[in-house]
Tab-separated table of C-alpha atoms in Angstrom:
chain	number	residue	atom	x	y	z
A	686	MET	CA	0.000	0.000	0.000
A	687	VAL	CA	1.126	3.542	-0.624
A	688	SER	CA	1.686	5.859	2.315
A	689	ARG	CA	-0.593	8.439	3.932
A	690	GLU	CA	1.822	11.032	2.591
A	691	PHE	CA	1.177	9.879	-0.961
A	692	HIS	CA	-2.568	10.330	-0.616
A	693	ALA	CA	-2.054	13.702	1.081
A	694	SER	CA	0.059	14.840	-1.877
A	695	ARG	CA	-2.755	13.831	-4.245
A	696	ARG	CA	-5.256	15.826	-2.172
A	697	SER	CA	-2.951	18.836	-2.447
A	698	LEU	CA	-3.192	18.553	-6.228
A	699	TYR	CA	-6.964	18.179	-5.995
A	700	ARG	CA	-7.096	21.326	-3.879
A	701	GLU	CA	-5.550	23.270	-6.733
A	702	LEU	CA	-8.406	22.213	-9.026
A	703	LEU	CA	-11.016	23.970	-6.919
A	704	GLU	CA	-11.897	27.564	-7.636
A	705	ASP	CA	-12.689	29.820	-4.701
A	706	ASN	CA	-16.217	29.498	-3.302
A	707	SER	CA	-16.541	25.891	-4.390
A	708	ILE	CA	-17.167	22.458	-2.933
A	709	GLY	CA	-16.003	19.099	-4.318
A	710	PHE	CA	-17.237	15.539	-3.807
A	711	VAL	CA	-15.702	12.145	-4.574
A	712	PHE	CA	-17.663	8.989	-3.712
A	713	SER	CA	-16.143	5.598	-2.872
A	714	GLY	CA	-19.024	3.589	-4.338
A	715	GLU	CA	-21.394	0.954	-2.981
A	716	GLU	CA	-21.277	-2.794	-2.494
A	717	LYS	CA	-23.196	-5.088	-4.828
A	718	GLU	CA	-25.075	-8.173	-3.753
A	719	ASP	CA	-23.957	-11.591	-4.958
A	720	ARG	CA	-26.477	-14.442	-4.947
A	721	GLY	CA	-28.618	-13.163	-2.127
A	722	ASP	CA	-26.611	-13.968	0.986
A	723	GLN	CA	-23.245	-12.329	0.336
A	724	MET	CA	-21.653	-9.334	-1.307
A	725	PHE	CA	-19.159	-9.137	-4.150
A	726	PRO	CA	-15.673	-8.129	-2.938
A	727	PHE	CA	-15.650	-4.354	-2.773
A	728	THR	CA	-13.110	-2.252	-4.629
A	729	PRO	CA	-13.361	1.508	-4.048
A	730	TYR	CA	-13.681	3.900	-6.966
A	731	ALA	CA	-10.085	4.520	-7.974
A	732	ASN	CA	-10.135	8.329	-7.824
A	733	PHE	CA	-11.582	8.181	-4.304
A	734	TYR	CA	-8.897	5.746	-3.176
A	735	TYR	CA	-6.207	7.823	-4.915
A	736	LEU	CA	-7.151	10.832	-2.800
A	737	THR	CA	-7.890	9.162	0.533
A	738	GLY	CA	-6.421	5.668	0.884
A	739	PHE	CA	-9.739	4.575	2.434
A	740	ASP	CA	-11.167	1.390	0.930
A	741	GLN	CA	-14.649	0.961	2.409
A	742	PRO	CA	-18.033	1.502	0.671
A	743	LYS	CA	-20.470	4.413	1.011
A	744	ALA	CA	-17.756	6.899	1.992
A	745	VAL	CA	-17.580	10.432	0.589
A	746	PHE	CA	-14.607	12.783	0.420
A	747	VAL	CA	-15.670	16.430	0.589
A	748	ALA	CA	-13.393	19.421	0.036
A	749	SER	CA	-14.440	23.054	0.204
A	750	LYS	CA	-12.679	26.307	-0.614
A	751	ILE	CA	-14.646	29.315	0.636
A	752	HIS	CA	-13.172	32.823	0.770
A	753	GLY	CA	-9.741	31.254	0.375
A	754	VAL	CA	-10.154	28.837	3.312
A	755	TYR	CA	-9.727	25.153	2.352
A	756	LYS	CA	-11.276	22.330	4.377
A	757	GLU	CA	-11.583	18.607	3.752
A	758	THR	CA	-13.774	16.002	5.431
A	759	LEU	CA	-14.144	12.266	4.993
A	760	PHE	CA	-17.633	10.941	5.672
A	761	ILE	CA	-17.770	7.249	6.546
A	762	ASP	CA	-20.433	4.637	7.145
A	763	HIS	CA	-20.868	2.877	10.497
A	764	PRO	CA	-19.796	-0.774	10.255
A	765	ASP	CA	-22.796	-2.549	11.755
A	766	GLU	CA	-22.700	-5.349	14.297
A	767	MET	CA	-23.148	-8.018	11.623
A	768	LYS	CA	-20.107	-6.838	9.650
A	769	ALA	CA	-18.026	-6.709	12.800
A	770	ARG	CA	-19.099	-10.182	13.918
A	771	TRP	CA	-19.240	-11.996	10.565
A	772	GLN	CA	-16.611	-10.211	8.488
A	773	GLY	CA	-14.324	-8.650	11.070
A	774	ILE	CA	-14.906	-5.172	9.592
A	775	SER	CA	-14.659	-2.604	12.345
A	776	TYR	CA	-13.492	0.998	12.299
A	777	ASP	CA	-14.473	4.343	13.779
A	778	LYS	CA	-13.688	8.006	13.218
A	779	ASP	CA	-10.473	7.894	15.220
A	780	THR	CA	-9.002	4.842	13.493
A	781	VAL	CA	-9.880	6.237	10.061
A	782	LYS	CA	-8.365	9.607	10.961
A	783	SER	CA	-5.166	7.844	12.019
A	784	GLU	CA	-4.996	5.612	8.930
A	785	THR	CA	-5.755	8.281	6.334
A	786	GLY	CA	-4.302	11.401	7.900
A	787	ILE	CA	-7.533	13.267	7.114
A	788	GLN	CA	-8.159	15.320	10.224
A	789	GLN	CA	-11.898	15.803	9.855
A	790	VAL	CA	-13.783	12.486	9.786
A	791	GLU	CA	-17.549	12.335	10.299
A	792	TYR	CA	-20.234	9.676	10.122
A	793	LEU	CA	-22.617	9.750	7.159
A	794	GLU	CA	-25.637	10.622	9.268
A	795	ARG	CA	-24.109	14.102	9.646
A	796	PHE	CA	-23.377	14.439	5.928
A	797	GLU	CA	-26.030	16.978	4.940
A	798	GLU	CA	-25.770	18.810	8.259
A	799	LYS	CA	-22.069	19.484	7.675
A	800	LEU	CA	-22.336	20.759	4.096
A	801	PRO	CA	-21.915	24.536	3.660
A	802	PHE	CA	-24.889	24.871	1.302
A	803	PHE	CA	-27.410	25.857	3.912
A	804	GLY	CA	-28.108	29.223	5.540
A	805	ARG	CA	-27.996	32.843	4.497
A	806	ARG	CA	-24.221	32.959	4.219
A	807	ASN	CA	-23.964	30.304	1.531
A	808	ALA	CA	-21.141	31.465	-0.745
A	809	ILE	CA	-20.907	28.340	-2.906
A	810	GLU	CA	-20.793	29.063	-6.635
A	811	HIS	CA	-19.105	25.943	-8.037
A	812	LEU	CA	-19.916	22.261	-7.573
A	813	TYR	CA	-17.155	19.738	-8.345
A	814	VAL	CA	-18.167	16.084	-8.635
A	815	ASP	CA	-16.112	13.142	-9.856
A	816	ILE	CA	-18.148	11.142	-12.382
A	817	ALA	CA	-16.533	8.386	-14.419
A	818	ASN	CA	-17.060	8.980	-18.134
A	819	TRP	CA	-17.682	5.316	-18.927
A	820	GLU	CA	-21.118	5.394	-17.291
A	821	GLU	CA	-23.652	4.394	-19.945
A	822	GLY	CA	-27.314	4.974	-20.593
A	823	PHE	CA	-29.556	6.468	-17.916
A	824	THR	CA	-28.285	4.437	-14.979
A	825	GLN	CA	-27.057	6.818	-12.302
A	826	ASN	CA	-24.300	6.170	-9.802
A	827	PRO	CA	-24.240	7.805	-6.333
A	828	ALA	CA	-22.281	10.814	-7.608
A	829	GLN	CA	-24.807	11.503	-10.367
A	830	LYS	CA	-27.783	11.072	-8.042
A	831	PHE	CA	-26.233	13.449	-5.547
A	832	THR	CA	-25.464	16.047	-8.219
A	833	ARG	CA	-29.058	16.000	-9.404
A	834	LYS	CA	-30.299	16.416	-5.846
A	835	VAL	CA	-28.051	19.445	-5.261
A	836	LEU	CA	-28.967	21.082	-8.569
A	837	ASP	CA	-32.671	20.641	-7.846
A	838	CYS	CA	-32.143	22.910	-4.837
A	839	TYR	CA	-29.387	25.148	-6.209
A	840	PRO	CA	-29.767	25.283	-10.009
A	841	TYR	CA	-27.455	28.301	-10.300
A	842	LEU	CA	-24.331	26.293	-9.352
A	843	LYS	CA	-21.673	25.771	-12.016
A	844	VAL	CA	-20.923	22.044	-12.238
A	845	HIS	CA	-17.442	20.670	-12.978
A	846	ASN	CA	-16.538	17.005	-13.466
A	847	THR	CA	-13.087	16.297	-11.998
A	848	PHE	CA	-12.757	12.875	-13.652
A	849	GLY	CA	-10.532	14.136	-16.473
A	850	ASP	CA	-8.341	16.181	-14.143
A	851	LEU	CA	-7.710	13.222	-11.845
A	852	ALA	CA	-7.081	10.998	-14.875
A	853	LEU	CA	-4.215	13.287	-15.901
A	854	MET	CA	-2.830	13.209	-12.343
A	855	ARG	CA	-2.819	9.406	-12.382
A	856	GLN	CA	-1.094	9.308	-15.771
A	857	VAL	CA	2.388	9.912	-14.301
A	858	LYS	CA	3.374	7.633	-11.427
A	859	THR	CA	5.242	8.385	-8.216
A	860	LYS	CA	8.093	6.200	-6.953
A	861	GLU	CA	5.739	4.522	-4.474
A	862	GLU	CA	3.322	3.600	-7.224
A	863	ILE	CA	6.113	2.322	-9.465
A	864	ASP	CA	7.413	0.087	-6.667
A	865	LEU	CA	3.963	-1.485	-6.293
A	866	HIS	CA	3.745	-2.034	-10.055
A	867	ARG	CA	7.184	-3.688	-9.999
A	868	LYS	CA	6.065	-6.067	-7.268
A	869	ALA	CA	2.895	-6.926	-9.179
A	870	CYS	CA	4.989	-7.662	-12.275
A	871	GLU	CA	7.423	-9.824	-10.290
A	872	ILE	CA	4.549	-11.936	-8.958
A	873	THR	CA	3.032	-12.177	-12.435
A	874	THR	CA	6.388	-13.348	-13.778
A	875	GLU	CA	6.512	-16.167	-11.227
A	876	GLY	CA	2.938	-17.102	-12.062
A	877	VAL	CA	3.612	-17.365	-15.804
A	878	LYS	CA	6.712	-19.428	-15.157
A	879	ALA	CA	4.548	-21.803	-13.100
A	880	ILE	CA	2.288	-22.126	-16.152
A	881	LEU	CA	5.221	-22.971	-18.425
A	882	GLU	CA	6.554	-25.523	-15.973
A	883	ASN	CA	3.261	-27.443	-16.040
A	884	LEU	CA	1.809	-26.833	-19.515
A	885	LYS	CA	1.230	-29.962	-21.601
A	886	PRO	CA	-1.296	-31.470	-24.039
A	887	GLY	CA	-4.348	-33.137	-22.559
A	888	MET	CA	-4.909	-30.508	-19.862
A	889	HIS	CA	-7.968	-28.307	-19.769
A	890	GLU	CA	-7.461	-24.564	-19.943
A	891	TYR	CA	-8.734	-24.169	-16.388
A	892	GLU	CA	-6.208	-26.711	-15.099
A	893	ILE	CA	-3.232	-24.718	-16.345
A	894	GLU	CA	-4.902	-21.466	-15.226
A	895	ALA	CA	-4.958	-22.900	-11.695
A	896	HIS	CA	-1.135	-22.870	-11.542
A	897	PHE	CA	-1.200	-19.094	-12.047
A	898	ASP	CA	-3.940	-18.768	-9.438
A	899	PHE	CA	-1.869	-20.689	-6.897
A	900	ALA	CA	1.221	-18.582	-7.578
A	901	LEU	CA	-0.751	-15.423	-6.796
A	902	LYS	CA	-2.614	-16.783	-3.791
A	903	SER	CA	0.551	-18.186	-2.224
A	904	ARG	CA	2.106	-14.710	-2.477
A	905	ASN	CA	-0.965	-12.962	-1.025
A	906	ALA	CA	-1.645	-11.146	-4.307
A	907	ARG	CA	-4.950	-10.506	-6.055
A	908	HIS	CA	-5.805	-10.920	-9.707
A	909	ALA	CA	-5.742	-7.609	-11.543
A	910	PHE	CA	-8.481	-9.019	-13.798
A	911	SER	CA	-10.005	-12.361	-14.750
A	912	THR	CA	-7.509	-14.595	-16.550
A	913	ILE	CA	-7.889	-15.419	-20.227
A	914	ALA	CA	-6.551	-18.892	-21.029
A	915	ALA	CA	-7.531	-19.434	-24.654
A	916	SER	CA	-6.270	-22.374	-26.695
A	917	GLY	CA	-6.796	-23.111	-30.376
A	918	LYS	CA	-9.575	-21.061	-31.981
A	919	ASN	CA	-10.551	-19.711	-28.569
A	920	ALA	CA	-7.539	-17.406	-28.844
A	921	CYS	CA	-9.345	-15.559	-31.644
A	922	ILE	CA	-12.083	-14.505	-29.181
A	923	MET	CA	-10.828	-11.233	-27.720
A	924	HIS	CA	-12.266	-11.646	-24.228
A	925	TYR	CA	-12.717	-15.414	-24.067
A	926	MET	CA	-13.544	-16.337	-20.459
A	927	ALA	CA	-14.822	-19.948	-20.385
A	928	ASN	CA	-11.316	-21.465	-20.026
A	929	ASN	CA	-12.724	-24.998	-20.300
A	930	ARG	CA	-11.361	-26.470	-23.528
A	931	ARG	CA	-9.138	-29.548	-23.521
A	932	MET	CA	-5.807	-28.681	-25.163
A	933	GLU	CA	-4.454	-30.905	-27.902
A	934	ASP	CA	-0.932	-31.655	-29.051
A	935	GLY	CA	0.004	-29.001	-31.602
A	936	ASP	CA	-2.236	-26.301	-30.114
A	937	MET	CA	-1.108	-22.888	-29.010
A	938	ILE	CA	-2.591	-21.180	-25.960
A	939	LEU	CA	-2.909	-17.436	-25.390
A	940	PHE	CA	-2.800	-16.113	-21.831
A	941	ASP	CA	-3.825	-12.616	-20.773
A	942	LEU	CA	-3.337	-12.242	-17.036
A	943	GLY	CA	-1.837	-10.192	-14.253
A	944	ALA	CA	-1.376	-9.801	-10.520
A	945	GLU	CA	-2.395	-6.802	-8.447
A	946	TRP	CA	-0.291	-5.658	-5.518
A	947	GLY	CA	-1.235	-2.849	-3.164
A	948	GLY	CA	-4.008	-1.820	-5.526
A	949	TYR	CA	-1.732	-1.531	-8.582
A	950	ALA	CA	-1.974	-3.808	-11.596
A	951	SER	CA	0.263	-5.704	-13.952
A	952	ASP	CA	-0.894	-6.953	-17.334
A	953	VAL	CA	0.804	-9.518	-19.548
A	954	SER	CA	-0.126	-11.522	-22.611
A	955	ARG	CA	1.882	-14.472	-23.836
A	956	THR	CA	1.196	-17.174	-26.408
A	957	PHE	CA	2.818	-20.591	-25.974
A	958	PRO	CA	2.914	-23.902	-27.854
A	959	VAL	CA	1.161	-26.384	-25.580
A	960	ASN	CA	3.696	-29.142	-26.282
A	961	GLY	CA	6.687	-26.824	-25.875
A	962	ARG	CA	7.644	-26.655	-29.569
A	963	PHE	CA	6.505	-24.188	-32.224
A	964	THR	CA	5.625	-25.515	-35.651
A	965	ASP	CA	7.230	-23.630	-38.535
A	966	GLN	CA	3.962	-21.824	-39.218
A	967	GLN	CA	3.372	-20.966	-35.563
A	968	ARG	CA	6.900	-19.636	-35.187
A	969	ALA	CA	6.658	-17.516	-38.338
A	970	LEU	CA	3.392	-15.887	-37.269
A	971	TYR	CA	4.562	-15.485	-33.675
A	972	GLU	CA	7.678	-13.650	-34.820
A	973	VAL	CA	5.524	-11.241	-36.840
A	974	VAL	CA	3.768	-10.137	-33.634
A	975	LEU	CA	7.007	-10.131	-31.650
A	976	LYS	CA	8.658	-7.833	-34.199
A	977	GLY	CA	5.680	-5.496	-33.930
A	978	LEU	CA	6.056	-5.354	-30.155
A	979	GLU	CA	9.831	-4.904	-30.241
A	980	ALA	CA	9.553	-2.052	-32.750
A	981	ALA	CA	7.121	-0.172	-30.485
A	982	ILE	CA	9.245	-0.793	-27.381
A	983	ALA	CA	12.314	0.551	-29.199
A	984	LYS	CA	10.463	3.843	-29.820
A	985	THR	CA	9.132	4.183	-26.278
A	986	LYS	CA	10.786	7.181	-24.610
A	987	PRO	CA	9.919	10.682	-23.389
A	988	GLY	CA	8.687	12.907	-26.209
A	989	GLN	CA	7.158	10.063	-28.233
A	990	PRO	CA	3.401	10.483	-28.902
A	991	LYS	CA	1.790	7.472	-27.241
A	992	ASN	CA	-0.808	6.845	-29.924
A	993	GLU	CA	1.878	6.469	-32.602
A	994	LEU	CA	3.216	3.311	-30.957
A	995	GLN	CA	0.213	1.337	-32.166
A	996	GLU	CA	0.827	2.463	-35.728
A	997	ILE	CA	4.490	1.467	-35.451
A	998	SER	CA	3.499	-2.066	-34.431
A	999	LYS	CA	0.862	-2.265	-37.126
A	1000	GLU	CA	3.203	-1.121	-39.908
A	1001	VAL	CA	5.878	-3.643	-38.922
A	1002	MET	CA	3.382	-6.514	-38.685
A	1003	ALA	CA	1.797	-5.581	-42.020
A	1004	ARG	CA	5.200	-5.586	-43.700
A	1005	GLU	CA	6.007	-8.992	-42.212
A	1006	LEU	CA	2.661	-10.481	-43.243
A	1007	MET	CA	3.241	-9.247	-46.788
A	1008	ARG	CA	6.662	-10.905	-46.745
A	1009	LEU	CA	4.991	-14.173	-45.721
A	1010	GLY	CA	2.371	-13.806	-48.456
A	1011	MET	CA	-0.496	-13.610	-45.939
A	1012	ILE	CA	-1.646	-10.234	-47.263
A	1013	GLN	CA	-0.968	-8.229	-50.428
A	1014	LYS	CA	-1.418	-4.655	-49.163
A	1015	PRO	CA	-0.700	-3.088	-45.734
A	1016	GLU	CA	-4.337	-2.215	-45.045
A	1017	GLU	CA	-5.287	-5.882	-45.330
A	1018	ILE	CA	-3.763	-6.443	-41.894
A	1019	MET	CA	-7.146	-5.409	-40.496
A	1020	LYS	CA	-8.421	-8.885	-41.390
A	1021	TYR	CA	-6.259	-10.174	-38.538
A	1022	TYR	CA	-5.802	-7.158	-36.253
A	1023	PHE	CA	-8.784	-6.242	-34.031
A	1024	HIS	CA	-7.693	-4.055	-31.127
A	1025	SER	CA	-5.399	-1.250	-30.111
A	1026	SER	CA	-1.918	-2.230	-29.004
A	1027	GLY	CA	-1.683	-0.814	-25.525
A	1028	HIS	CA	-3.287	1.050	-22.652
A	1029	TYR	CA	-2.327	2.929	-19.520
A	1030	ILE	CA	-2.064	0.836	-16.360
A	1031	GLY	CA	-2.411	1.792	-12.726
A	1032	LEU	CA	-5.173	1.395	-10.149
A	1033	TYR	CA	-7.177	-0.072	-13.013
A	1034	THR	CA	-5.701	-2.535	-15.479
A	1035	HIS	CA	-7.059	-0.397	-18.325
A	1036	ASP	CA	-6.286	2.835	-16.551
A	1037	VAL	CA	-7.299	6.392	-17.254
A	1038	GLY	CA	-5.155	8.819	-19.232
A	1039	ASN	CA	-4.905	10.713	-22.487
A	1040	ASP	CA	-3.939	8.418	-25.360
A	1041	GLU	CA	-3.014	11.476	-27.435
A	1042	ALA	CA	-0.388	12.503	-24.850
A	1043	VAL	CA	3.327	12.749	-25.441
A	1044	LEU	CA	5.152	10.252	-23.244
A	1045	GLU	CA	6.770	11.507	-20.050
A	1046	LYS	CA	9.139	9.906	-17.572
A	1047	ASP	CA	7.309	7.649	-15.090
A	1048	MET	CA	4.270	7.041	-17.257
A	1049	MET	CA	3.239	3.385	-17.283
A	1050	PHE	CA	1.307	1.496	-19.917
A	1051	THR	CA	1.216	-1.778	-21.801
A	1052	LEU	CA	2.013	-2.614	-25.396
A	1053	GLU	CA	0.063	-5.599	-26.749
A	1054	PRO	CA	0.021	-6.171	-30.495
A	1055	GLY	CA	-1.929	-9.212	-31.595
A	1056	LEU	CA	-2.932	-11.069	-34.755
A	1057	TYR	CA	-5.765	-13.586	-35.002
A	1058	PHE	CA	-6.022	-16.237	-37.708
A	1059	GLU	CA	-9.294	-18.028	-37.029
A	1060	GLU	CA	-9.021	-20.181	-40.121
A	1061	LEU	CA	-5.728	-21.565	-38.749
A	1062	GLY	CA	-6.914	-21.896	-35.157
A	1063	ILE	CA	-4.154	-19.498	-34.091
A	1064	GLY	CA	-4.436	-16.291	-32.071
A	1065	ILE	CA	-1.245	-14.554	-30.946
A	1066	ARG	CA	-0.943	-11.652	-28.515
A	1067	ILE	CA	2.275	-10.573	-26.794
A	1068	GLU	CA	2.047	-7.892	-24.113
A	1069	ASP	CA	4.402	-6.290	-21.616
A	1070	THR	CA	3.974	-3.771	-18.807
A	1071	ILE	CA	6.297	-0.830	-19.466
A	1072	LEU	CA	7.683	2.119	-17.500
A	1073	VAL	CA	8.918	5.210	-19.339
A	1074	THR	CA	12.402	6.153	-18.076
A	1075	GLU	CA	14.650	9.185	-18.506
A	1076	ASP	CA	15.810	8.221	-21.986
A	1077	GLY	CA	13.869	5.089	-22.926
A	1078	CYS	CA	11.799	2.498	-21.116
A	1079	ASP	CA	11.989	-0.364	-18.650
A	1080	VAL	CA	10.031	-3.508	-19.528
A	1081	LEU	CA	8.867	-4.633	-16.082
A	1082	THR	CA	7.755	-8.042	-17.360
A	1083	ARG	CA	10.983	-8.807	-19.234
A	1084	GLY	CA	11.622	-11.828	-16.995
A	1085	ILE	CA	8.848	-13.802	-18.706
A	1086	PRO	CA	10.117	-15.892	-21.653
A	1087	LYS	CA	9.092	-14.164	-24.856
A	1088	THR	CA	11.152	-15.208	-27.876
A	1089	PRO	CA	10.470	-18.639	-29.385
A	1090	GLU	CA	13.955	-19.748	-28.315
A	1091	GLU	CA	13.422	-18.629	-24.715
A	1092	ILE	CA	10.020	-20.324	-24.525
A	1093	GLU	CA	11.185	-23.643	-25.971
A	1094	LYS	CA	14.323	-23.677	-23.817
A	1095	PHE	CA	12.380	-22.931	-20.627
A	1096	MET	CA	9.738	-25.581	-21.310
A	1097	ALA	CA	12.293	-28.203	-22.319
A	1098	LYS	CA	14.218	-27.695	-19.112
A	1099	ALA	CA	11.057	-27.722	-16.967
A	1100	HIS	CA	9.762	-30.958	-18.508
A	1101	LYS	CA	12.951	-33.009	-18.228
């Protein structure tokens, strides 16, 4: 976990967003019920956690700046007796104040009472609310419901959504965040090696997935996202999740997986021959994707526009497919290429950030070119988690075998 000081530094940046005579709200989110008698594991809304370090549901961070005076308060729910007895969840204002460093902590029943909207001396002109821009349709989250309620009473307020501002803050990582990403990548590396040590024909996809699961659980790490273990034609399904096919001799299997450590994610894709040996065709197509990835990595450095990296991978792969006679013109690569080749990574696996940005030191993202040949039963994706350095980049998942030679050598040694 990152320190209280880290979260305090993020709140200092948030403070600078607020105009005078304004009030800002960030909500942690609510639990969701799973099958009637239990709740899904709760993960706080990332921007809320980024600012506070508090990880419980129903909480609200409130910051006000009125006549130049800045105040911040964290409103928390009461853990009830059932949660204390059955789940061991117990905290109060004093423990939360100590853990977060936020000096003003109140219970939610005093939420409205403590807001500076009410009374003749109300000076509030601006309302800042953090609303994720991926919300769809007319379903409203707590932040949207609250905003509507406030505007019904005070329609003259100017509303600002801080989602984009906090996304840009999260785009460049601190040393503490980078250290957590490194640890997540180290655990992921060990998990993928456990897969390679046990991979063989005749297994089901879920059986080999279990070796990754054990590697994470035995290191007290969480999954950053649900594992994709897709063999044969399943690898041509972008978000295949069944993981239940029996693997045959001669198949390839595509893994997309990652560990989370201290709230920060890793993300890796690798494609392996199930029997430990590439066929000539598999190797040729695999090397097309690998060359696309290596070309983009070679260009990754401060000053490079991030969105151009995808085009670099695509151009290299198109040229290689033309050389193999798979396509006749560069644009025909789109028959086999279905997704972008990279995304920011952080508190979310697919993290927030501006894809049009020029790379800066300490940005983190993935590169993941892929080609999918359904008619051949082959899908290939190769992905690494990458840190931008002073004059280039550091591939944090470089310890995972990636070239055909490395993969075959590792599997041969493991299966002696």
